[in-house]
Amino acid sequence: MSLSAKSAPQLSVEARLALLAPRAGKLRVVLDTDTYNEIDDQFALVQLLLSPERINLEAVYAAPFFNDRSSGPGEGMELSYQEILELLKRMDVNPEGLVHRGVTDYVGFEKIAREAPAVDDLIARARSATPEDPLYVVAIGAISNVASALLKAPDIIDRTVVVWLGGHAFEWPHQVEFNLKQDVGGVQVLYDSGVPLVLVPCMGVTSHLHSTVPEIEKYVEPCGDIGAFLSMRFKEYSDNHTGWAKEIWDMAAVAWLLDESWTPSVIAHTPIMTDNITYSEDRGRHLLRYVTYVDRNPILRDFFARLRAFTSR
């Protein structure tokens, strides 16, 4: 199914900018995450769960991934699904009705909408939203679940805001970033759909957001079952911790929702995603919000404080 198979609403510039503007109050949020692929998805999910005064986390979707930690995108999705359950168990959160399996293959250059419980759940929740109270889709993996939903239901773009961590800074020499290169066709769907998009780049922007083993051991590891689990995941990522800091990129997408001053941004034109994994520019394209910097200190202070409060209550 292509985007032309159904008519998508055409957003005016004013309507788009209104959806892209930071919003006060409590937000409706779903998280799309390849949780087992790295260590940062776990931190992002925990921070969302620990922010109930700001975030109503309605659903968590397991996203596919394929690298040396999986035999293919389907197994990557299933491993991520199980990792989400492990995290929720340690936080005493019931996964029933909250966690959904995602697609087992990429949208690809053929722009095929893949079927999955996560896709159908996302469409249903988006259709229940309004432009005044939109659904925020925090996507921190391959964009395949979200792209499949946009292909199946292009009508949701006037009540949905996608916050995607993917690609690198516009001025970076290349765009061969893991989340992006997994499903270039899916990224093309995302960028061409017209859905309001907050783009959080990796290298050159979110690469400032990192931590170290001594910091994690002091502020995370003592915080109960979940702290010990996060610390284990962080430390096992490398065998050599000497002079080592690890990016925890995915927390940046959550940070934009919690306090936009932690992730300064500008309005820019949506790039064209080429088949060669490069960006082309067209100043006639629709607008997006583009994060230009990530202030790691308040993000981590907030996380450490919330984790400490959760485990000491």
PDB file of C-alpha atoms in Angstrom:
ATOM      1  CA  MET A   1       0.000   0.000   0.000  1.00  0.00           C
ATOM      2  CA  SER A   2       1.399   3.400  -0.917  1.00  0.00           C
ATOM      3  CA  LEU A   3       0.657   6.770   0.597  1.00  0.00           C
ATOM      4  CA  SER A   4      -1.427   7.581  -2.447  1.00  0.00           C
ATOM      5  CA  ALA A   5      -3.726   4.625  -1.798  1.00  0.00           C
ATOM      6  CA  LYS A   6      -5.688   6.686   0.714  1.00  0.00           C
ATOM      7  CA  SER A   7      -5.997  10.434   0.931  1.00  0.00           C
ATOM      8  CA  ALA A   8      -4.075  11.939   3.816  1.00  0.00           C
ATOM      9  CA  PRO A   9      -5.242  15.213   5.356  1.00  0.00           C
ATOM     10  CA  GLN A  10      -3.337  18.257   4.233  1.00  0.00           C
ATOM     11  CA  LEU A  11      -2.130  20.217   7.230  1.00  0.00           C
ATOM     12  CA  SER A  12      -1.907  23.984   6.974  1.00  0.00           C
ATOM     13  CA  VAL A  13       1.316  25.591   8.102  1.00  0.00           C
ATOM     14  CA  GLU A  14      -0.523  26.989  11.128  1.00  0.00           C
ATOM     15  CA  ALA A  15      -1.943  23.586  12.093  1.00  0.00           C
ATOM     16  CA  ARG A  16       1.446  21.915  11.676  1.00  0.00           C
ATOM     17  CA  LEU A  17       3.245  24.510  13.785  1.00  0.00           C
ATOM     18  CA  ALA A  18       0.590  24.225  16.475  1.00  0.00           C
ATOM     19  CA  LEU A  19       1.161  20.477  16.696  1.00  0.00           C
ATOM     20  CA  LEU A  20       4.931  20.918  16.712  1.00  0.00           C
ATOM     21  CA  ALA A  21       4.855  23.495  19.506  1.00  0.00           C
ATOM     22  CA  PRO A  22       5.811  22.282  23.001  1.00  0.00           C
ATOM     23  CA  ARG A  23       2.624  21.718  24.973  1.00  0.00           C
ATOM     24  CA  ALA A  24       1.819  22.207  28.650  1.00  0.00           C
ATOM     25  CA  GLY A  25       0.029  19.691  30.796  1.00  0.00           C
ATOM     26  CA  LYS A  26      -0.110  15.921  30.681  1.00  0.00           C
ATOM     27  CA  LEU A  27       0.675  14.274  27.352  1.00  0.00           C
ATOM     28  CA  ARG A  28      -0.686  11.118  25.731  1.00  0.00           C
ATOM     29  CA  VAL A  29       2.378   9.045  24.773  1.00  0.00           C
ATOM     30  CA  VAL A  30       3.255   5.703  23.206  1.00  0.00           C
ATOM     31  CA  LEU A  31       6.817   4.393  22.981  1.00  0.00           C
ATOM     32  CA  ASP A  32       8.192   2.476  19.971  1.00  0.00           C
ATOM     33  CA  THR A  33      11.460   0.830  20.979  1.00  0.00           C
ATOM     34  CA  ASP A  34      14.033  -1.757  19.873  1.00  0.00           C
ATOM     35  CA  THR A  35      14.785  -2.323  23.530  1.00  0.00           C
ATOM     36  CA  TYR A  36      17.195  -5.248  23.301  1.00  0.00           C
ATOM     37  CA  ASN A  37      19.398  -3.703  20.631  1.00  0.00           C
ATOM     38  CA  GLU A  38      21.244  -1.293  22.935  1.00  0.00           C
ATOM     39  CA  ILE A  39      21.210  -0.075  26.549  1.00  0.00           C
ATOM     40  CA  ASP A  40      19.618   3.346  26.159  1.00  0.00           C
ATOM     41  CA  ASP A  41      16.060   2.260  25.290  1.00  0.00           C
ATOM     42  CA  GLN A  42      15.817   0.823  28.794  1.00  0.00           C
ATOM     43  CA  PHE A  43      16.722   4.173  30.363  1.00  0.00           C
ATOM     44  CA  ALA A  44      14.218   5.985  28.128  1.00  0.00           C
ATOM     45  CA  LEU A  45      11.373   3.620  29.027  1.00  0.00           C
ATOM     46  CA  VAL A  46      12.096   3.903  32.745  1.00  0.00           C
ATOM     47  CA  GLN A  47      12.195   7.708  32.583  1.00  0.00           C
ATOM     48  CA  LEU A  48       8.802   7.753  30.865  1.00  0.00           C
ATOM     49  CA  LEU A  49       7.321   5.459  33.499  1.00  0.00           C
ATOM     50  CA  LEU A  50       8.774   7.609  36.286  1.00  0.00           C
ATOM     51  CA  SER A  51       7.174  10.815  34.949  1.00  0.00           C
ATOM     52  CA  PRO A  52       3.419  10.278  35.526  1.00  0.00           C
ATOM     53  CA  GLU A  53       2.717  13.947  36.265  1.00  0.00           C
ATOM     54  CA  ARG A  54       3.750  14.782  32.697  1.00  0.00           C
ATOM     55  CA  ILE A  55       3.415  11.513  30.747  1.00  0.00           C
ATOM     56  CA  ASN A  56       0.466   9.197  30.325  1.00  0.00           C
ATOM     57  CA  LEU A  57       2.277   6.226  28.815  1.00  0.00           C
ATOM     58  CA  GLU A  58      -0.525   4.366  27.053  1.00  0.00           C
ATOM     59  CA  ALA A  59       1.411   1.687  25.164  1.00  0.00           C
ATOM     60  CA  VAL A  60       4.872   0.300  24.463  1.00  0.00           C
ATOM     61  CA  TYR A  61       5.635  -1.231  21.054  1.00  0.00           C
ATOM     62  CA  ALA A  62       8.511  -3.615  20.329  1.00  0.00           C
ATOM     63  CA  ALA A  63      10.371  -2.533  17.187  1.00  0.00           C
ATOM     64  CA  PRO A  64      12.434  -4.786  14.892  1.00  0.00           C
ATOM     65  CA  PHE A  65      16.197  -4.673  14.582  1.00  0.00           C
ATOM     66  CA  PHE A  66      18.872  -6.743  12.880  1.00  0.00           C
ATOM     67  CA  ASN A  67      22.547  -6.826  13.858  1.00  0.00           C
ATOM     68  CA  ASP A  68      24.883  -9.204  15.668  1.00  0.00           C
ATOM     69  CA  ARG A  69      22.412  -9.326  18.587  1.00  0.00           C
ATOM     70  CA  SER A  70      19.646 -10.908  16.473  1.00  0.00           C
ATOM     71  CA  SER A  71      19.264 -13.314  13.557  1.00  0.00           C
ATOM     72  CA  GLY A  72      16.870 -10.979  11.749  1.00  0.00           C
ATOM     73  CA  PRO A  73      14.368  -8.166  12.345  1.00  0.00           C
ATOM     74  CA  GLY A  74      11.696 -10.583  13.569  1.00  0.00           C
ATOM     75  CA  GLU A  75      13.892 -12.041  16.287  1.00  0.00           C
ATOM     76  CA  GLY A  76      15.093  -8.526  17.121  1.00  0.00           C
ATOM     77  CA  MET A  77      11.487  -7.485  17.726  1.00  0.00           C
ATOM     78  CA  GLU A  78      10.796 -10.523  19.902  1.00  0.00           C
ATOM     79  CA  LEU A  79      13.970  -9.992  21.951  1.00  0.00           C
ATOM     80  CA  SER A  80      12.926  -6.372  22.454  1.00  0.00           C
ATOM     81  CA  TYR A  81       9.446  -7.456  23.515  1.00  0.00           C
ATOM     82  CA  GLN A  82      10.916  -9.771  26.143  1.00  0.00           C
ATOM     83  CA  GLU A  83      13.311  -7.057  27.351  1.00  0.00           C
ATOM     84  CA  ILE A  84      10.374  -4.678  27.848  1.00  0.00           C
ATOM     85  CA  LEU A  85       8.696  -7.332  30.007  1.00  0.00           C
ATOM     86  CA  GLU A  86      11.879  -7.728  32.059  1.00  0.00           C
ATOM     87  CA  LEU A  87      11.962  -3.998  32.751  1.00  0.00           C
ATOM     88  CA  LEU A  88       8.285  -3.779  33.679  1.00  0.00           C
ATOM     89  CA  LYS A  89       8.590  -6.758  36.024  1.00  0.00           C
ATOM     90  CA  ARG A  90      11.345  -4.966  37.922  1.00  0.00           C
ATOM     91  CA  MET A  91       9.147  -1.876  38.226  1.00  0.00           C
ATOM     92  CA  ASP A  92       6.061  -3.863  39.257  1.00  0.00           C
ATOM     93  CA  VAL A  93       4.130  -2.670  36.191  1.00  0.00           C
ATOM     94  CA  ASN A  94       1.517  -4.972  34.685  1.00  0.00           C
ATOM     95  CA  PRO A  95       2.270  -5.430  30.943  1.00  0.00           C
ATOM     96  CA  GLU A  96      -1.258  -6.615  30.098  1.00  0.00           C
ATOM     97  CA  GLY A  97      -2.731  -4.297  27.479  1.00  0.00           C
ATOM     98  CA  LEU A  98       0.344  -2.067  27.654  1.00  0.00           C
ATOM     99  CA  VAL A  99       3.000  -3.938  25.642  1.00  0.00           C
ATOM    100  CA  HIS A 100       2.471  -4.970  22.020  1.00  0.00           C
ATOM    101  CA  ARG A 101       4.561  -6.940  19.568  1.00  0.00           C
ATOM    102  CA  GLY A 102       5.626  -5.007  16.483  1.00  0.00           C
ATOM    103  CA  VAL A 103       6.303  -5.910  12.876  1.00  0.00           C
ATOM    104  CA  THR A 104       8.741  -8.673  11.990  1.00  0.00           C
ATOM    105  CA  ASP A 105      10.005  -7.115   8.744  1.00  0.00           C
ATOM    106  CA  TYR A 106      10.841  -3.668   7.444  1.00  0.00           C
ATOM    107  CA  VAL A 107       8.580  -1.506   5.300  1.00  0.00           C
ATOM    108  CA  GLY A 108      11.416  -1.356   2.777  1.00  0.00           C
ATOM    109  CA  PHE A 109      11.706   0.510  -0.496  1.00  0.00           C
ATOM    110  CA  GLU A 110       8.526  -1.239  -1.670  1.00  0.00           C
ATOM    111  CA  LYS A 111       6.636   0.752   1.022  1.00  0.00           C
ATOM    112  CA  ILE A 112       4.740  -2.284   2.281  1.00  0.00           C
ATOM    113  CA  ALA A 113       2.642  -1.766   5.405  1.00  0.00           C
ATOM    114  CA  ARG A 114       3.490  -4.646   7.721  1.00  0.00           C
ATOM    115  CA  GLU A 115       0.899  -6.169  10.040  1.00  0.00           C
ATOM    116  CA  ALA A 116       1.327  -6.310  13.816  1.00  0.00           C
ATOM    117  CA  PRO A 117      -0.642  -5.707  17.010  1.00  0.00           C
ATOM    118  CA  ALA A 118       1.499  -2.603  17.616  1.00  0.00           C
ATOM    119  CA  VAL A 119       0.487  -1.100  14.269  1.00  0.00           C
ATOM    120  CA  ASP A 120      -3.224  -1.593  14.895  1.00  0.00           C
ATOM    121  CA  ASP A 121      -2.964  -0.284  18.454  1.00  0.00           C
ATOM    122  CA  LEU A 122      -1.112   2.825  17.279  1.00  0.00           C
ATOM    123  CA  ILE A 123      -3.757   3.565  14.654  1.00  0.00           C
ATOM    124  CA  ALA A 124      -6.590   3.134  17.147  1.00  0.00           C
ATOM    125  CA  ARG A 125      -4.981   5.397  19.725  1.00  0.00           C
ATOM    126  CA  ALA A 126      -4.114   8.037  17.146  1.00  0.00           C
ATOM    127  CA  ARG A 127      -7.671   8.076  15.830  1.00  0.00           C
ATOM    128  CA  SER A 128      -8.926   8.678  19.362  1.00  0.00           C
ATOM    129  CA  ALA A 129      -6.690  11.750  19.686  1.00  0.00           C
ATOM    130  CA  THR A 130      -7.422  15.313  18.559  1.00  0.00           C
ATOM    131  CA  PRO A 131      -5.296  18.195  17.278  1.00  0.00           C
ATOM    132  CA  GLU A 132      -5.818  19.817  20.677  1.00  0.00           C
ATOM    133  CA  ASP A 133      -4.760  16.665  22.559  1.00  0.00           C
ATOM    134  CA  PRO A 134      -2.539  14.734  20.129  1.00  0.00           C
ATOM    135  CA  LEU A 135      -0.882  11.364  20.534  1.00  0.00           C
ATOM    136  CA  TYR A 136       2.900  11.641  20.886  1.00  0.00           C
ATOM    137  CA  VAL A 137       4.726   8.690  19.338  1.00  0.00           C
ATOM    138  CA  VAL A 138       8.219   8.477  20.809  1.00  0.00           C
ATOM    139  CA  ALA A 139      10.133   6.322  18.330  1.00  0.00           C
ATOM    140  CA  ILE A 140      13.648   5.270  19.282  1.00  0.00           C
ATOM    141  CA  GLY A 141      14.339   2.438  16.864  1.00  0.00           C
ATOM    142  CA  ALA A 142      13.707   1.523  13.255  1.00  0.00           C
ATOM    143  CA  ILE A 143      10.592   3.397  12.168  1.00  0.00           C
ATOM    144  CA  SER A 144       8.843   0.331  10.684  1.00  0.00           C
ATOM    145  CA  ASN A 145       5.897   0.144  13.119  1.00  0.00           C
ATOM    146  CA  VAL A 146       5.155   3.843  12.731  1.00  0.00           C
ATOM    147  CA  ALA A 147       5.612   3.820   8.945  1.00  0.00           C
ATOM    148  CA  SER A 148       3.267   0.834   8.654  1.00  0.00           C
ATOM    149  CA  ALA A 149       0.619   2.732  10.627  1.00  0.00           C
ATOM    150  CA  LEU A 150       1.048   5.797   8.400  1.00  0.00           C
ATOM    151  CA  LEU A 151       0.676   3.662   5.278  1.00  0.00           C
ATOM    152  CA  LYS A 152      -2.454   1.953   6.592  1.00  0.00           C
ATOM    153  CA  ALA A 153      -4.037   5.068   8.100  1.00  0.00           C
ATOM    154  CA  PRO A 154      -2.699   8.317   6.623  1.00  0.00           C
ATOM    155  CA  ASP A 155      -5.709  10.078   8.175  1.00  0.00           C
ATOM    156  CA  ILE A 156      -3.965  10.074  11.585  1.00  0.00           C
ATOM    157  CA  ILE A 157      -1.416  12.767  10.719  1.00  0.00           C
ATOM    158  CA  ASP A 158      -3.564  15.672  11.902  1.00  0.00           C
ATOM    159  CA  ARG A 159      -3.639  14.359  15.503  1.00  0.00           C
ATOM    160  CA  THR A 160      -0.272  12.659  15.874  1.00  0.00           C
ATOM    161  CA  VAL A 161       3.225  13.964  16.643  1.00  0.00           C
ATOM    162  CA  VAL A 162       6.165  11.632  16.013  1.00  0.00           C
ATOM    163  CA  VAL A 163       9.305  12.265  18.074  1.00  0.00           C
ATOM    164  CA  TRP A 164      11.944  10.176  16.317  1.00  0.00           C
ATOM    165  CA  LEU A 165      15.566   9.660  17.285  1.00  0.00           C
ATOM    166  CA  GLY A 166      17.214   8.799  13.993  1.00  0.00           C
ATOM    167  CA  GLY A 167      19.809   9.885  11.481  1.00  0.00           C
ATOM    168  CA  HIS A 168      22.585  12.338  12.227  1.00  0.00           C
ATOM    169  CA  ALA A 169      22.783  16.113  12.264  1.00  0.00           C
ATOM    170  CA  PHE A 170      21.925  17.694   8.909  1.00  0.00           C
ATOM    171  CA  GLU A 171      25.518  18.880   8.503  1.00  0.00           C
ATOM    172  CA  TRP A 172      27.032  15.483   9.411  1.00  0.00           C
ATOM    173  CA  PRO A 173      29.030  13.937   6.531  1.00  0.00           C
ATOM    174  CA  HIS A 174      26.633  10.979   6.182  1.00  0.00           C
ATOM    175  CA  GLN A 175      23.318   9.593   7.435  1.00  0.00           C
ATOM    176  CA  VAL A 176      24.358   5.959   7.905  1.00  0.00           C
ATOM    177  CA  GLU A 177      22.885   5.762  11.413  1.00  0.00           C
ATOM    178  CA  PHE A 178      21.513   2.505  12.830  1.00  0.00           C
ATOM    179  CA  ASN A 179      17.848   3.448  13.313  1.00  0.00           C
ATOM    180  CA  LEU A 180      17.720   5.115   9.894  1.00  0.00           C
ATOM    181  CA  LYS A 181      19.625   2.563   7.820  1.00  0.00           C
ATOM    182  CA  GLN A 182      17.550  -0.334   9.180  1.00  0.00           C
ATOM    183  CA  ASP A 183      14.521   0.782   7.156  1.00  0.00           C
ATOM    184  CA  VAL A 184      15.320   3.559   4.681  1.00  0.00           C
ATOM    185  CA  GLY A 185      12.004   2.984   2.926  1.00  0.00           C
ATOM    186  CA  GLY A 186      10.224   3.415   6.238  1.00  0.00           C
ATOM    187  CA  VAL A 187      12.037   6.715   6.795  1.00  0.00           C
ATOM    188  CA  GLN A 188      10.923   7.848   3.343  1.00  0.00           C
ATOM    189  CA  VAL A 189       7.338   7.067   4.352  1.00  0.00           C
ATOM    190  CA  LEU A 190       7.768   9.027   7.595  1.00  0.00           C
ATOM    191  CA  TYR A 191       9.282  12.080   5.891  1.00  0.00           C
ATOM    192  CA  ASP A 192       6.827  12.063   2.978  1.00  0.00           C
ATOM    193  CA  SER A 193       3.655  11.385   4.989  1.00  0.00           C
ATOM    194  CA  GLY A 194       3.330  14.902   6.321  1.00  0.00           C
ATOM    195  CA  VAL A 195       2.949  13.737   9.934  1.00  0.00           C
ATOM    196  CA  PRO A 196       4.242  16.410  12.348  1.00  0.00           C
ATOM    197  CA  LEU A 197       7.768  15.304  13.219  1.00  0.00           C
ATOM    198  CA  VAL A 198      10.248  16.237  15.926  1.00  0.00           C
ATOM    199  CA  LEU A 199      13.582  14.965  14.647  1.00  0.00           C
ATOM    200  CA  VAL A 200      16.261  14.169  17.233  1.00  0.00           C
ATOM    201  CA  PRO A 201      19.579  13.486  15.440  1.00  0.00           C
ATOM    202  CA  CYS A 202      22.291  11.231  16.846  1.00  0.00           C
ATOM    203  CA  MET A 203      25.862  12.217  15.909  1.00  0.00           C
ATOM    204  CA  GLY A 204      26.434  15.933  16.295  1.00  0.00           C
ATOM    205  CA  VAL A 205      23.473  16.440  18.628  1.00  0.00           C
ATOM    206  CA  THR A 206      22.503  13.578  20.945  1.00  0.00           C
ATOM    207  CA  SER A 207      26.075  12.283  21.066  1.00  0.00           C
ATOM    208  CA  HIS A 208      26.523  14.815  23.914  1.00  0.00           C
ATOM    209  CA  LEU A 209      24.223  12.680  26.079  1.00  0.00           C
ATOM    210  CA  HIS A 210      26.433  10.088  27.734  1.00  0.00           C
ATOM    211  CA  SER A 211      27.340   8.666  31.116  1.00  0.00           C
ATOM    212  CA  THR A 212      30.135   6.675  32.733  1.00  0.00           C
ATOM    213  CA  VAL A 213      30.402   3.579  34.896  1.00  0.00           C
ATOM    214  CA  PRO A 214      31.296   5.517  38.104  1.00  0.00           C
ATOM    215  CA  GLU A 215      28.269   7.796  37.606  1.00  0.00           C
ATOM    216  CA  ILE A 216      25.943   4.844  36.967  1.00  0.00           C
ATOM    217  CA  GLU A 217      27.342   2.932  39.950  1.00  0.00           C
ATOM    218  CA  LYS A 218      26.748   5.898  42.254  1.00  0.00           C
ATOM    219  CA  TYR A 219      23.323   7.108  41.122  1.00  0.00           C
ATOM    220  CA  VAL A 220      21.624   4.156  39.418  1.00  0.00           C
ATOM    221  CA  GLU A 221      22.929   0.837  40.711  1.00  0.00           C
ATOM    222  CA  PRO A 222      21.828   1.341  44.360  1.00  0.00           C
ATOM    223  CA  CYS A 223      18.221   2.010  43.264  1.00  0.00           C
ATOM    224  CA  GLY A 224      16.622  -1.358  43.806  1.00  0.00           C
ATOM    225  CA  ASP A 225      15.951  -4.083  41.281  1.00  0.00           C
ATOM    226  CA  ILE A 226      15.508  -1.739  38.359  1.00  0.00           C
ATOM    227  CA  GLY A 227      18.661   0.241  39.180  1.00  0.00           C
ATOM    228  CA  ALA A 228      20.741  -2.912  39.393  1.00  0.00           C
ATOM    229  CA  PHE A 229      19.309  -4.106  36.062  1.00  0.00           C
ATOM    230  CA  LEU A 230      20.058  -0.818  34.274  1.00  0.00           C
ATOM    231  CA  SER A 231      23.569  -0.742  35.719  1.00  0.00           C
ATOM    232  CA  MET A 232      24.201  -4.306  34.579  1.00  0.00           C
ATOM    233  CA  ARG A 233      23.063  -3.493  31.048  1.00  0.00           C
ATOM    234  CA  PHE A 234      25.217  -0.357  30.979  1.00  0.00           C
ATOM    235  CA  LYS A 235      28.395  -2.017  32.232  1.00  0.00           C
ATOM    236  CA  GLU A 236      28.146  -5.167  30.118  1.00  0.00           C
ATOM    237  CA  TYR A 237      28.112  -3.084  26.933  1.00  0.00           C
ATOM    238  CA  SER A 238      31.920  -2.771  27.061  1.00  0.00           C
ATOM    239  CA  ASP A 239      34.710  -4.909  28.473  1.00  0.00           C
ATOM    240  CA  ASN A 240      36.977  -1.903  28.999  1.00  0.00           C
ATOM    241  CA  HIS A 241      35.597   0.849  31.244  1.00  0.00           C
ATOM    242  CA  THR A 242      38.827   2.829  31.526  1.00  0.00           C
ATOM    243  CA  GLY A 243      38.244   6.343  30.214  1.00  0.00           C
ATOM    244  CA  TRP A 244      34.979   5.088  28.757  1.00  0.00           C
ATOM    245  CA  ALA A 245      31.714   6.976  28.387  1.00  0.00           C
ATOM    246  CA  LYS A 246      28.606   5.557  26.740  1.00  0.00           C
ATOM    247  CA  GLU A 247      25.970   7.469  24.786  1.00  0.00           C
ATOM    248  CA  ILE A 248      22.443   6.973  26.074  1.00  0.00           C
ATOM    249  CA  TRP A 249      20.920   8.621  23.036  1.00  0.00           C
ATOM    250  CA  ASP A 250      17.320   7.515  23.395  1.00  0.00           C
ATOM    251  CA  MET A 251      16.738   9.546  26.537  1.00  0.00           C
ATOM    252  CA  ALA A 252      16.893  12.683  24.365  1.00  0.00           C
ATOM    253  CA  ALA A 253      13.549  11.933  22.701  1.00  0.00           C
ATOM    254  CA  VAL A 254      11.922  11.603  26.126  1.00  0.00           C
ATOM    255  CA  ALA A 255      13.679  14.753  27.321  1.00  0.00           C
ATOM    256  CA  TRP A 256      12.006  16.858  24.617  1.00  0.00           C
ATOM    257  CA  LEU A 257       8.623  15.868  26.060  1.00  0.00           C
ATOM    258  CA  LEU A 258       9.618  16.451  29.673  1.00  0.00           C
ATOM    259  CA  ASP A 259      11.211  19.887  29.255  1.00  0.00           C
ATOM    260  CA  GLU A 260      11.904  21.394  25.843  1.00  0.00           C
ATOM    261  CA  SER A 261      14.631  23.629  27.308  1.00  0.00           C
ATOM    262  CA  TRP A 262      16.779  20.503  27.708  1.00  0.00           C
ATOM    263  CA  THR A 263      16.675  19.932  23.943  1.00  0.00           C
ATOM    264  CA  PRO A 264      16.693  23.298  22.121  1.00  0.00           C
ATOM    265  CA  SER A 265      15.168  23.082  18.657  1.00  0.00           C
ATOM    266  CA  VAL A 266      14.345  25.049  15.535  1.00  0.00           C
ATOM    267  CA  ILE A 267      11.788  24.817  12.764  1.00  0.00           C
ATOM    268  CA  ALA A 268      13.283  23.498   9.519  1.00  0.00           C
ATOM    269  CA  HIS A 269      12.190  21.960   6.237  1.00  0.00           C
ATOM    270  CA  THR A 270      11.806  18.186   6.129  1.00  0.00           C
ATOM    271  CA  PRO A 271      14.666  16.667   4.118  1.00  0.00           C
ATOM    272  CA  ILE A 272      14.255  14.228   1.252  1.00  0.00           C
ATOM    273  CA  MET A 273      15.527  10.773   2.188  1.00  0.00           C
ATOM    274  CA  THR A 274      17.302   9.289  -0.830  1.00  0.00           C
ATOM    275  CA  ASP A 275      17.727   5.589  -1.562  1.00  0.00           C
ATOM    276  CA  ASN A 276      21.469   6.120  -1.040  1.00  0.00           C
ATOM    277  CA  ILE A 277      20.958   7.033   2.646  1.00  0.00           C
ATOM    278  CA  THR A 278      21.678  10.717   2.109  1.00  0.00           C
ATOM    279  CA  TYR A 279      19.595  13.832   2.606  1.00  0.00           C
ATOM    280  CA  SER A 280      18.576  16.142  -0.216  1.00  0.00           C
ATOM    281  CA  GLU A 281      17.170  19.580   0.454  1.00  0.00           C
ATOM    282  CA  ASP A 282      13.957  21.126  -0.858  1.00  0.00           C
ATOM    283  CA  ARG A 283      12.845  24.360   0.797  1.00  0.00           C
ATOM    284  CA  GLY A 284       9.350  23.803  -0.511  1.00  0.00           C
ATOM    285  CA  ARG A 285       8.892  20.781   1.749  1.00  0.00           C
ATOM    286  CA  HIS A 286       6.710  20.796   4.861  1.00  0.00           C
ATOM    287  CA  LEU A 287       8.190  21.860   8.190  1.00  0.00           C
ATOM    288  CA  LEU A 288       9.484  19.806  11.092  1.00  0.00           C
ATOM    289  CA  ARG A 289      10.984  20.571  14.482  1.00  0.00           C
ATOM    290  CA  TYR A 290      14.710  19.842  14.554  1.00  0.00           C
ATOM    291  CA  VAL A 291      16.608  19.403  17.834  1.00  0.00           C
ATOM    292  CA  THR A 292      19.973  21.166  17.628  1.00  0.00           C
ATOM    293  CA  TYR A 293      21.485  20.445  21.044  1.00  0.00           C
ATOM    294  CA  VAL A 294      21.014  18.151  24.035  1.00  0.00           C
ATOM    295  CA  ASP A 295      21.849  19.373  27.546  1.00  0.00           C
ATOM    296  CA  ARG A 296      22.794  16.155  29.280  1.00  0.00           C
ATOM    297  CA  ASN A 297      23.115  17.484  32.849  1.00  0.00           C
ATOM    298  CA  PRO A 298      19.451  18.308  33.644  1.00  0.00           C
ATOM    299  CA  ILE A 299      18.290  15.185  31.794  1.00  0.00           C
ATOM    300  CA  LEU A 300      20.407  12.890  33.940  1.00  0.00           C
ATOM    301  CA  ARG A 301      19.728  14.842  37.137  1.00  0.00           C
ATOM    302  CA  ASP A 302      16.009  14.404  36.501  1.00  0.00           C
ATOM    303  CA  PHE A 303      16.434  10.692  35.829  1.00  0.00           C
ATOM    304  CA  PHE A 304      18.572  10.061  38.915  1.00  0.00           C
ATOM    305  CA  ALA A 305      16.154  11.971  41.161  1.00  0.00           C
ATOM    306  CA  ARG A 306      13.098  10.147  39.826  1.00  0.00           C
ATOM    307  CA  LEU A 307      14.777   6.754  40.152  1.00  0.00           C
ATOM    308  CA  ARG A 308      15.887   7.474  43.721  1.00  0.00           C
ATOM    309  CA  ALA A 309      12.395   8.630  44.698  1.00  0.00           C
ATOM    310  CA  PHE A 310      10.786   5.570  43.109  1.00  0.00           C
ATOM    311  CA  THR A 311      12.973   3.075  44.928  1.00  0.00           C
ATOM    312  CA  SER A 312      12.914   4.834  48.310  1.00  0.00           C
ATOM    313  CA  ARG A 313       9.151   5.158  48.663  1.00  0.00           C
TER     314      ARG A 313
END
